[in-house]
Short mmCIF file of N, CA and C in Angstrom, two decimals:
data_model
loop_
_atom_site.label_atom_id
_atom_site.label_comp_id
_atom_site.label_asym_id
_atom_site.label_seq_id
_atom_site.Cartn_x
_atom_site.Cartn_y
_atom_site.Cartn_z
N MET A 1 6.13 6.56 7.38
CA MET A 1 6.66 6.63 6.04
C MET A 1 5.98 7.81 5.34
N THR A 2 6.71 8.56 4.57
CA THR A 2 6.18 9.66 3.78
C THR A 2 5.88 9.16 2.38
N TRP A 3 4.61 9.26 1.98
CA TRP A 3 4.20 8.78 0.67
C TRP A 3 4.17 9.93 -0.32
N PRO A 4 4.42 9.66 -1.59
CA PRO A 4 4.33 10.72 -2.63
C PRO A 4 2.86 11.15 -2.83
N ALA A 5 2.68 12.31 -3.34
CA ALA A 5 1.33 12.83 -3.62
C ALA A 5 0.69 12.07 -4.76
N ILE A 6 -0.61 11.77 -4.62
CA ILE A 6 -1.34 11.11 -5.70
C ILE A 6 -1.40 12.03 -6.90
N GLU A 7 -1.36 11.45 -8.09
CA GLU A 7 -1.36 12.25 -9.30
C GLU A 7 -2.47 11.75 -10.24
N ALA A 8 -2.91 12.61 -11.15
CA ALA A 8 -3.83 12.22 -12.19
C ALA A 8 -3.08 11.28 -13.15
N ILE A 9 -3.84 10.39 -13.76
CA ILE A 9 -3.25 9.41 -14.68
C ILE A 9 -4.10 9.41 -15.96
N ARG A 10 -3.44 9.43 -17.10
CA ARG A 10 -4.13 9.39 -18.39
C ARG A 10 -3.75 8.11 -19.11
N THR A 11 -4.75 7.36 -19.56
CA THR A 11 -4.50 6.18 -20.39
C THR A 11 -5.08 6.52 -21.78
N GLU A 12 -5.09 5.55 -22.64
CA GLU A 12 -5.56 5.82 -24.01
C GLU A 12 -6.99 6.35 -24.05
N ARG A 13 -7.90 5.74 -23.25
CA ARG A 13 -9.31 6.13 -23.30
C ARG A 13 -9.84 6.72 -22.02
N LEU A 14 -9.01 6.69 -20.95
CA LEU A 14 -9.52 7.03 -19.64
C LEU A 14 -8.66 8.07 -18.94
N TYR A 15 -9.31 8.80 -18.07
CA TYR A 15 -8.61 9.79 -17.22
C TYR A 15 -8.92 9.34 -15.78
N LEU A 16 -7.88 9.13 -14.97
CA LEU A 16 -8.03 8.80 -13.58
C LEU A 16 -7.74 10.03 -12.74
N GLU A 17 -8.76 10.58 -12.16
CA GLU A 17 -8.66 11.82 -11.39
C GLU A 17 -8.62 11.47 -9.91
N PRO A 18 -7.64 12.01 -9.17
CA PRO A 18 -7.60 11.76 -7.72
C PRO A 18 -8.93 12.16 -7.09
N LEU A 19 -9.40 11.28 -6.22
CA LEU A 19 -10.69 11.46 -5.57
C LEU A 19 -10.82 12.75 -4.76
N ARG A 20 -11.94 13.40 -4.91
CA ARG A 20 -12.29 14.59 -4.12
C ARG A 20 -13.70 14.41 -3.58
N VAL A 21 -14.05 15.05 -2.52
CA VAL A 21 -15.40 14.99 -1.97
C VAL A 21 -16.39 15.46 -3.02
N ALA A 22 -16.04 16.40 -3.83
CA ALA A 22 -16.95 16.94 -4.86
C ALA A 22 -17.37 15.89 -5.88
N HIS A 23 -16.68 14.77 -5.96
CA HIS A 23 -17.07 13.72 -6.90
C HIS A 23 -18.34 12.98 -6.45
N ALA A 24 -18.77 13.14 -5.24
CA ALA A 24 -19.91 12.38 -4.72
C ALA A 24 -21.16 12.52 -5.56
N GLU A 25 -21.48 13.71 -5.98
CA GLU A 25 -22.70 13.92 -6.73
C GLU A 25 -22.68 13.16 -8.07
N ALA A 26 -21.57 13.19 -8.76
CA ALA A 26 -21.49 12.48 -10.06
C ALA A 26 -21.40 10.97 -9.87
N MET A 27 -20.80 10.53 -8.76
CA MET A 27 -20.60 9.08 -8.57
C MET A 27 -21.82 8.37 -8.04
N VAL A 28 -22.76 9.08 -7.41
CA VAL A 28 -23.91 8.38 -6.86
C VAL A 28 -24.67 7.61 -7.96
N GLY A 29 -24.78 8.18 -9.12
CA GLY A 29 -25.43 7.48 -10.24
C GLY A 29 -24.59 6.34 -10.76
N VAL A 30 -23.30 6.53 -10.83
CA VAL A 30 -22.37 5.51 -11.31
C VAL A 30 -22.47 4.29 -10.40
N LEU A 31 -22.65 4.48 -9.12
CA LEU A 31 -22.62 3.40 -8.14
C LEU A 31 -24.03 2.91 -7.75
N SER A 32 -25.03 3.29 -8.54
CA SER A 32 -26.43 2.99 -8.17
C SER A 32 -26.92 1.59 -8.51
N ALA A 33 -26.25 0.92 -9.45
CA ALA A 33 -26.76 -0.38 -9.92
C ALA A 33 -26.57 -1.48 -8.87
N PRO A 34 -27.65 -2.17 -8.51
CA PRO A 34 -27.56 -3.28 -7.53
C PRO A 34 -26.55 -4.38 -7.92
N ALA A 35 -26.35 -4.55 -9.23
CA ALA A 35 -25.41 -5.58 -9.71
C ALA A 35 -23.99 -5.37 -9.18
N LEU A 36 -23.63 -4.12 -8.88
CA LEU A 36 -22.30 -3.82 -8.40
C LEU A 36 -22.02 -4.43 -7.03
N TYR A 37 -23.06 -4.80 -6.30
CA TYR A 37 -22.93 -5.27 -4.95
C TYR A 37 -23.18 -6.79 -4.81
N GLU A 38 -23.30 -7.46 -5.96
CA GLU A 38 -23.57 -8.91 -6.01
C GLU A 38 -22.54 -9.71 -5.25
N PHE A 39 -21.26 -9.36 -5.44
CA PHE A 39 -20.17 -10.15 -4.83
C PHE A 39 -19.64 -9.54 -3.55
N THR A 40 -19.82 -8.26 -3.34
CA THR A 40 -19.27 -7.60 -2.17
C THR A 40 -20.28 -7.36 -1.07
N GLY A 41 -21.54 -7.43 -1.42
CA GLY A 41 -22.60 -7.10 -0.46
C GLY A 41 -22.83 -5.63 -0.39
N GLY A 42 -23.74 -5.24 0.44
CA GLY A 42 -24.05 -3.82 0.60
C GLY A 42 -25.06 -3.36 -0.43
N CYS A 43 -25.20 -2.06 -0.53
CA CYS A 43 -26.13 -1.50 -1.49
C CYS A 43 -25.60 -0.13 -1.93
N ALA A 44 -26.30 0.42 -2.88
CA ALA A 44 -25.86 1.72 -3.46
C ALA A 44 -25.86 2.80 -2.37
N PRO A 45 -24.81 3.60 -2.33
CA PRO A 45 -24.73 4.69 -1.36
C PRO A 45 -25.54 5.93 -1.77
N THR A 46 -25.90 6.69 -0.78
CA THR A 46 -26.53 7.98 -1.06
C THR A 46 -25.44 9.01 -1.25
N VAL A 47 -25.82 10.19 -1.73
CA VAL A 47 -24.83 11.28 -1.88
C VAL A 47 -24.20 11.60 -0.53
N ALA A 48 -25.00 11.69 0.54
CA ALA A 48 -24.45 12.00 1.86
C ALA A 48 -23.44 10.92 2.31
N GLN A 49 -23.77 9.66 2.06
CA GLN A 49 -22.85 8.57 2.43
C GLN A 49 -21.54 8.67 1.64
N LEU A 50 -21.67 8.96 0.33
CA LEU A 50 -20.47 9.11 -0.51
C LEU A 50 -19.61 10.29 -0.03
N ARG A 51 -20.25 11.38 0.28
CA ARG A 51 -19.49 12.55 0.78
C ARG A 51 -18.68 12.17 2.04
N ARG A 52 -19.30 11.48 2.98
CA ARG A 52 -18.60 11.05 4.19
C ARG A 52 -17.45 10.08 3.85
N ARG A 53 -17.75 9.13 2.97
CA ARG A 53 -16.73 8.16 2.59
C ARG A 53 -15.57 8.81 1.87
N TYR A 54 -15.87 9.71 0.95
CA TYR A 54 -14.83 10.38 0.18
C TYR A 54 -14.03 11.32 1.06
N GLN A 55 -14.65 11.93 2.04
CA GLN A 55 -13.89 12.81 2.94
C GLN A 55 -12.85 11.99 3.70
N ALA A 56 -13.21 10.78 4.14
CA ALA A 56 -12.25 9.93 4.86
C ALA A 56 -11.19 9.42 3.89
N GLN A 57 -11.57 9.00 2.70
CA GLN A 57 -10.63 8.42 1.75
C GLN A 57 -9.67 9.48 1.18
N ALA A 58 -10.15 10.68 0.98
CA ALA A 58 -9.33 11.72 0.36
C ALA A 58 -8.20 12.20 1.26
N VAL A 59 -8.23 11.82 2.53
CA VAL A 59 -7.12 12.15 3.42
C VAL A 59 -5.82 11.59 2.86
N GLY A 60 -5.89 10.40 2.27
CA GLY A 60 -4.75 9.83 1.56
C GLY A 60 -3.90 8.90 2.37
N HIS A 61 -4.14 8.78 3.69
CA HIS A 61 -3.30 7.89 4.50
C HIS A 61 -4.02 7.57 5.81
N SER A 62 -3.56 6.49 6.41
CA SER A 62 -4.05 6.18 7.74
C SER A 62 -3.45 7.17 8.74
N GLY A 63 -4.08 7.32 9.86
CA GLY A 63 -3.61 8.27 10.85
C GLY A 63 -2.17 8.05 11.29
N ASP A 64 -1.75 6.79 11.32
CA ASP A 64 -0.35 6.49 11.73
C ASP A 64 0.63 6.50 10.57
N GLN A 65 0.14 6.83 9.38
CA GLN A 65 0.95 6.95 8.16
C GLN A 65 1.48 5.57 7.67
N ARG A 66 0.97 4.48 8.20
CA ARG A 66 1.45 3.16 7.78
C ARG A 66 0.81 2.73 6.46
N GLN A 67 -0.33 3.26 6.17
CA GLN A 67 -0.97 2.95 4.90
C GLN A 67 -1.20 4.22 4.09
N TRP A 68 -1.10 4.07 2.81
CA TRP A 68 -1.31 5.14 1.84
C TRP A 68 -2.58 4.78 1.11
N TRP A 69 -3.63 5.63 1.20
CA TRP A 69 -4.91 5.36 0.57
C TRP A 69 -5.02 6.18 -0.71
N LEU A 70 -5.13 5.47 -1.83
CA LEU A 70 -5.15 6.10 -3.13
C LEU A 70 -6.46 5.74 -3.82
N ASN A 71 -7.19 6.75 -4.22
CA ASN A 71 -8.47 6.55 -4.89
C ASN A 71 -8.57 7.48 -6.09
N TRP A 72 -8.97 6.90 -7.20
CA TRP A 72 -9.17 7.70 -8.40
C TRP A 72 -10.54 7.46 -8.96
N ILE A 73 -11.17 8.49 -9.47
CA ILE A 73 -12.40 8.39 -10.25
C ILE A 73 -11.97 8.12 -11.68
N VAL A 74 -12.61 7.14 -12.31
CA VAL A 74 -12.27 6.78 -13.69
C VAL A 74 -13.32 7.43 -14.58
N ALA A 75 -12.85 8.22 -15.56
CA ALA A 75 -13.75 8.91 -16.49
C ALA A 75 -13.27 8.67 -17.93
N GLU A 76 -14.23 8.65 -18.82
CA GLU A 76 -13.85 8.52 -20.24
C GLU A 76 -13.22 9.85 -20.70
N VAL A 77 -12.14 9.76 -21.43
CA VAL A 77 -11.47 10.97 -21.91
C VAL A 77 -12.37 11.75 -22.85
N ASP A 78 -13.02 11.04 -23.79
CA ASP A 78 -13.81 11.74 -24.81
C ASP A 78 -14.99 12.53 -24.24
N SER A 79 -15.72 11.91 -23.29
CA SER A 79 -16.91 12.55 -22.79
C SER A 79 -16.74 13.21 -21.43
N GLY A 80 -15.68 12.81 -20.72
CA GLY A 80 -15.49 13.31 -19.34
C GLY A 80 -16.43 12.65 -18.34
N ARG A 81 -17.25 11.71 -18.79
CA ARG A 81 -18.24 11.03 -17.97
C ARG A 81 -17.58 10.00 -17.05
N PRO A 82 -17.84 10.06 -15.73
CA PRO A 82 -17.30 9.05 -14.84
C PRO A 82 -17.94 7.71 -15.10
N VAL A 83 -17.13 6.64 -15.01
CA VAL A 83 -17.65 5.28 -15.25
C VAL A 83 -17.32 4.32 -14.09
N GLY A 84 -16.53 4.82 -13.12
CA GLY A 84 -16.19 3.95 -11.99
C GLY A 84 -15.03 4.52 -11.19
N TYR A 85 -14.34 3.64 -10.50
CA TYR A 85 -13.18 4.04 -9.69
C TYR A 85 -12.18 2.91 -9.59
N VAL A 86 -10.95 3.25 -9.29
CA VAL A 86 -9.92 2.31 -8.93
C VAL A 86 -9.29 2.81 -7.63
N GLN A 87 -8.78 1.86 -6.83
CA GLN A 87 -8.16 2.29 -5.58
C GLN A 87 -7.05 1.31 -5.22
N ALA A 88 -6.14 1.83 -4.40
CA ALA A 88 -5.03 1.02 -3.91
C ALA A 88 -4.76 1.42 -2.45
N THR A 89 -4.61 0.43 -1.61
CA THR A 89 -4.14 0.65 -0.24
C THR A 89 -2.72 0.14 -0.22
N VAL A 90 -1.77 1.03 0.04
CA VAL A 90 -0.34 0.70 -0.05
C VAL A 90 0.25 0.68 1.32
N GLU A 91 1.06 -0.34 1.57
CA GLU A 91 1.79 -0.41 2.84
C GLU A 91 3.05 -1.28 2.68
N CYS A 92 3.91 -1.17 3.64
CA CYS A 92 5.13 -1.99 3.62
C CYS A 92 4.81 -3.30 4.37
N VAL A 93 4.97 -4.43 3.67
CA VAL A 93 4.72 -5.76 4.26
C VAL A 93 6.00 -6.59 4.05
N ASP A 94 6.59 -6.99 5.16
CA ASP A 94 7.82 -7.78 5.09
C ASP A 94 8.89 -7.11 4.24
N ASP A 95 9.08 -5.82 4.43
CA ASP A 95 10.07 -5.00 3.71
C ASP A 95 9.79 -4.87 2.21
N VAL A 96 8.57 -5.13 1.81
CA VAL A 96 8.19 -4.97 0.40
C VAL A 96 6.99 -4.02 0.38
N ILE A 97 7.04 -3.06 -0.51
CA ILE A 97 5.91 -2.13 -0.65
C ILE A 97 4.84 -2.80 -1.52
N GLU A 98 3.70 -2.97 -0.91
CA GLU A 98 2.59 -3.76 -1.55
C GLU A 98 1.36 -2.90 -1.66
N ALA A 99 0.63 -3.08 -2.77
CA ALA A 99 -0.64 -2.40 -2.97
C ALA A 99 -1.77 -3.42 -3.09
N ASP A 100 -2.78 -3.23 -2.28
CA ASP A 100 -4.00 -4.03 -2.37
C ASP A 100 -4.95 -3.23 -3.26
N LEU A 101 -5.34 -3.82 -4.39
CA LEU A 101 -6.10 -3.12 -5.44
C LEU A 101 -7.56 -3.44 -5.45
N ALA A 102 -8.35 -2.52 -5.94
CA ALA A 102 -9.76 -2.72 -6.18
C ALA A 102 -10.17 -1.88 -7.36
N TRP A 103 -11.18 -2.35 -8.10
CA TRP A 103 -11.72 -1.64 -9.24
C TRP A 103 -13.21 -1.86 -9.36
N VAL A 104 -13.93 -0.84 -9.76
CA VAL A 104 -15.37 -0.92 -9.98
C VAL A 104 -15.70 -0.08 -11.21
N ILE A 105 -16.40 -0.72 -12.16
CA ILE A 105 -16.87 -0.01 -13.35
C ILE A 105 -18.38 -0.26 -13.43
N GLN A 106 -19.13 0.81 -13.67
CA GLN A 106 -20.60 0.68 -13.73
C GLN A 106 -21.02 -0.30 -14.81
N PRO A 107 -22.13 -0.99 -14.59
CA PRO A 107 -22.55 -2.03 -15.57
C PRO A 107 -22.66 -1.56 -17.00
N GLY A 108 -23.17 -0.36 -17.24
CA GLY A 108 -23.33 0.12 -18.60
C GLY A 108 -22.02 0.38 -19.34
N SER A 109 -20.90 0.40 -18.61
CA SER A 109 -19.59 0.64 -19.20
C SER A 109 -18.69 -0.59 -19.12
N GLN A 110 -19.24 -1.70 -18.62
CA GLN A 110 -18.44 -2.94 -18.52
C GLN A 110 -18.30 -3.60 -19.90
N ARG A 111 -17.40 -4.53 -19.97
CA ARG A 111 -17.12 -5.34 -21.17
C ARG A 111 -16.49 -4.48 -22.28
N ARG A 112 -15.85 -3.38 -21.88
CA ARG A 112 -15.15 -2.53 -22.83
C ARG A 112 -13.67 -2.44 -22.52
N GLY A 113 -13.23 -3.19 -21.49
CA GLY A 113 -11.81 -3.18 -21.10
C GLY A 113 -11.42 -2.04 -20.19
N PHE A 114 -12.41 -1.28 -19.70
CA PHE A 114 -12.12 -0.14 -18.86
C PHE A 114 -11.47 -0.52 -17.53
N ALA A 115 -11.95 -1.59 -16.90
CA ALA A 115 -11.35 -1.98 -15.63
C ALA A 115 -9.90 -2.34 -15.77
N THR A 116 -9.58 -3.11 -16.81
CA THR A 116 -8.18 -3.49 -17.05
C THR A 116 -7.35 -2.27 -17.39
N GLU A 117 -7.84 -1.42 -18.26
CA GLU A 117 -7.08 -0.22 -18.68
C GLU A 117 -6.83 0.69 -17.51
N ALA A 118 -7.86 0.96 -16.70
CA ALA A 118 -7.70 1.87 -15.56
C ALA A 118 -6.76 1.27 -14.50
N THR A 119 -6.93 -0.03 -14.23
CA THR A 119 -6.12 -0.64 -13.19
C THR A 119 -4.68 -0.75 -13.64
N ARG A 120 -4.47 -1.02 -14.94
CA ARG A 120 -3.09 -1.06 -15.47
C ARG A 120 -2.46 0.33 -15.39
N GLY A 121 -3.22 1.37 -15.72
CA GLY A 121 -2.67 2.72 -15.59
C GLY A 121 -2.30 3.02 -14.15
N MET A 122 -3.13 2.63 -13.22
CA MET A 122 -2.85 2.82 -11.78
C MET A 122 -1.62 2.03 -11.36
N THR A 123 -1.51 0.74 -11.73
CA THR A 123 -0.37 -0.06 -11.29
C THR A 123 0.92 0.45 -11.94
N ASP A 124 0.87 0.87 -13.19
CA ASP A 124 2.05 1.45 -13.83
C ASP A 124 2.54 2.65 -13.04
N TRP A 125 1.63 3.52 -12.65
CA TRP A 125 2.01 4.70 -11.85
C TRP A 125 2.55 4.28 -10.48
N LEU A 126 1.90 3.29 -9.85
CA LEU A 126 2.37 2.83 -8.55
C LEU A 126 3.78 2.27 -8.60
N VAL A 127 4.12 1.57 -9.68
CA VAL A 127 5.48 1.06 -9.83
C VAL A 127 6.47 2.23 -9.85
N THR A 128 6.13 3.33 -10.50
CA THR A 128 7.07 4.47 -10.60
C THR A 128 7.34 5.11 -9.24
N VAL A 129 6.44 4.88 -8.26
CA VAL A 129 6.63 5.45 -6.92
C VAL A 129 7.07 4.41 -5.91
N GLY A 130 7.49 3.23 -6.40
CA GLY A 130 8.12 2.25 -5.56
C GLY A 130 7.35 1.01 -5.15
N VAL A 131 6.10 0.86 -5.64
CA VAL A 131 5.33 -0.32 -5.25
C VAL A 131 5.92 -1.51 -5.99
N GLU A 132 6.13 -2.60 -5.27
CA GLU A 132 6.77 -3.80 -5.82
C GLU A 132 5.86 -5.00 -5.97
N ARG A 133 4.77 -5.05 -5.18
CA ARG A 133 3.90 -6.21 -5.21
C ARG A 133 2.44 -5.73 -5.20
N PHE A 134 1.62 -6.49 -5.93
CA PHE A 134 0.20 -6.14 -6.03
C PHE A 134 -0.64 -7.32 -5.61
N ALA A 135 -1.79 -7.04 -4.98
CA ALA A 135 -2.73 -8.04 -4.57
C ALA A 135 -4.15 -7.53 -4.80
N ALA A 136 -5.07 -8.47 -4.98
CA ALA A 136 -6.48 -8.13 -5.07
C ALA A 136 -7.25 -9.32 -4.53
N TYR A 137 -8.29 -9.06 -3.79
CA TYR A 137 -9.12 -10.14 -3.23
C TYR A 137 -10.37 -10.21 -4.09
N ILE A 138 -10.62 -11.41 -4.68
CA ILE A 138 -11.69 -11.60 -5.67
C ILE A 138 -12.53 -12.78 -5.31
N HIS A 139 -13.85 -12.60 -5.33
CA HIS A 139 -14.79 -13.70 -5.07
C HIS A 139 -14.53 -14.80 -6.10
N PRO A 140 -14.56 -16.06 -5.68
CA PRO A 140 -14.23 -17.14 -6.61
C PRO A 140 -15.13 -17.27 -7.83
N THR A 141 -16.33 -16.73 -7.76
CA THR A 141 -17.23 -16.79 -8.94
C THR A 141 -17.34 -15.46 -9.68
N HIS A 142 -16.50 -14.51 -9.32
CA HIS A 142 -16.53 -13.20 -10.02
C HIS A 142 -15.53 -13.29 -11.19
N HIS A 143 -16.00 -13.88 -12.24
CA HIS A 143 -15.15 -14.18 -13.40
C HIS A 143 -14.60 -12.92 -14.09
N ALA A 144 -15.40 -11.83 -14.10
CA ALA A 144 -14.95 -10.61 -14.74
C ALA A 144 -13.76 -10.01 -14.03
N SER A 145 -13.83 -9.98 -12.68
CA SER A 145 -12.67 -9.46 -11.92
C SER A 145 -11.48 -10.36 -12.03
N ALA A 146 -11.70 -11.69 -12.07
CA ALA A 146 -10.59 -12.62 -12.27
C ALA A 146 -9.92 -12.37 -13.61
N SER A 147 -10.70 -12.06 -14.62
CA SER A 147 -10.13 -11.77 -15.96
C SER A 147 -9.27 -10.51 -15.91
N VAL A 148 -9.73 -9.47 -15.18
CA VAL A 148 -8.95 -8.27 -15.03
C VAL A 148 -7.61 -8.59 -14.36
N ALA A 149 -7.70 -9.30 -13.26
CA ALA A 149 -6.48 -9.68 -12.52
C ALA A 149 -5.54 -10.45 -13.41
N ARG A 150 -6.05 -11.41 -14.14
CA ARG A 150 -5.22 -12.23 -15.04
C ARG A 150 -4.57 -11.32 -16.13
N ALA A 151 -5.32 -10.40 -16.66
CA ALA A 151 -4.77 -9.50 -17.70
C ALA A 151 -3.65 -8.63 -17.16
N LEU A 152 -3.66 -8.39 -15.84
CA LEU A 152 -2.62 -7.61 -15.19
C LEU A 152 -1.45 -8.46 -14.74
N GLY A 153 -1.47 -9.77 -15.07
CA GLY A 153 -0.37 -10.64 -14.71
C GLY A 153 -0.48 -11.20 -13.31
N MET A 154 -1.65 -11.08 -12.70
CA MET A 154 -1.84 -11.60 -11.36
C MET A 154 -2.29 -13.06 -11.46
N LEU A 155 -1.94 -13.80 -10.41
CA LEU A 155 -2.32 -15.21 -10.29
C LEU A 155 -2.99 -15.47 -8.96
N PRO A 156 -3.92 -16.42 -8.93
CA PRO A 156 -4.57 -16.71 -7.63
C PRO A 156 -3.58 -17.43 -6.71
N SER A 157 -3.67 -17.11 -5.44
CA SER A 157 -2.82 -17.77 -4.44
C SER A 157 -3.68 -18.74 -3.65
N ASP A 158 -3.10 -19.35 -2.62
CA ASP A 158 -3.86 -20.24 -1.75
C ASP A 158 -4.52 -19.51 -0.63
N VAL A 159 -4.33 -18.20 -0.53
CA VAL A 159 -4.88 -17.42 0.55
C VAL A 159 -6.35 -17.07 0.25
N VAL A 160 -7.21 -17.33 1.22
CA VAL A 160 -8.61 -16.99 1.12
C VAL A 160 -9.00 -16.19 2.36
N GLU A 161 -9.56 -15.01 2.19
CA GLU A 161 -10.03 -14.17 3.28
C GLU A 161 -11.48 -13.76 3.01
N ASP A 162 -12.31 -13.98 4.01
CA ASP A 162 -13.73 -13.64 3.89
C ASP A 162 -14.35 -14.19 2.61
N GLY A 163 -13.93 -15.40 2.22
CA GLY A 163 -14.47 -16.07 1.05
C GLY A 163 -13.89 -15.59 -0.27
N GLU A 164 -12.92 -14.67 -0.24
CA GLU A 164 -12.30 -14.16 -1.46
C GLU A 164 -10.87 -14.69 -1.61
N ILE A 165 -10.50 -14.96 -2.83
CA ILE A 165 -9.16 -15.47 -3.13
C ILE A 165 -8.22 -14.29 -3.34
N ARG A 166 -7.07 -14.39 -2.75
CA ARG A 166 -6.03 -13.35 -2.98
C ARG A 166 -5.29 -13.66 -4.29
N TRP A 167 -5.37 -12.72 -5.18
CA TRP A 167 -4.60 -12.75 -6.42
C TRP A 167 -3.41 -11.85 -6.20
N GLU A 168 -2.22 -12.20 -6.79
CA GLU A 168 -1.06 -11.38 -6.55
C GLU A 168 -0.07 -11.44 -7.71
N SER A 169 0.79 -10.44 -7.74
CA SER A 169 1.84 -10.37 -8.75
C SER A 169 2.93 -9.41 -8.27
N ASN A 170 4.09 -9.56 -8.86
CA ASN A 170 5.19 -8.60 -8.70
C ASN A 170 5.31 -7.90 -10.02
N ARG A 171 5.78 -6.68 -10.03
CA ARG A 171 5.87 -5.93 -11.27
C ARG A 171 7.26 -5.33 -11.44
N GLU A 172 7.70 -5.32 -12.67
CA GLU A 172 8.93 -4.66 -13.05
C GLU A 172 8.58 -3.17 -13.25
N PRO A 173 9.56 -2.30 -13.43
CA PRO A 173 9.27 -0.91 -13.68
C PRO A 173 8.31 -0.71 -14.83
N ALA A 174 7.47 0.28 -14.70
CA ALA A 174 6.40 0.53 -15.66
C ALA A 174 6.95 0.83 -17.04
N THR A 175 6.16 0.47 -18.05
CA THR A 175 6.47 0.84 -19.44
C THR A 175 5.36 1.75 -19.91
N ASN A 176 5.65 2.47 -20.94
CA ASN A 176 4.61 3.39 -21.49
C ASN A 176 3.57 2.58 -22.24
N ARG A 177 2.35 2.57 -21.72
CA ARG A 177 1.26 1.76 -22.34
C ARG A 177 0.24 2.64 -23.04
N VAL A 178 0.45 3.91 -23.10
CA VAL A 178 -0.57 4.81 -23.70
C VAL A 178 -0.38 4.82 -25.20
#
């Protein structure tokens, strides 16, 4: 399948810039807080690790073109300061184009609605390019992520993978939310 090119997205307070390897230096500090890994495991990456990860992710698709890998750095419009990232892995599942979503906002920028705003901007854009269904896997005690999913109209399903609950929703065509 041929996927459309990833585009920058602007919301009221945030700018979502398509991921580039050059973002590694700025993002290493954003991703340094141990609290970010409480539910997912792992630890803060080094600049070299981020460069390698971003090089693989910036390709934009799996080698067989079955998945479309979309990653955006989330930055505040006013300051230009990066505060996190959003991502979507898109593929056709049972003749429906589905996006598996993830979002991360650094602790110092949390509780300001950035995760919801950035993810909503991303899903609105994804709808315009044909995505019909959204999913996110969330740890059952990660209440902040569950709140983001709920704000996006997602509901928990009965599916549990690796201890995380699959939240999902279908979306109608995007509306202007800026």
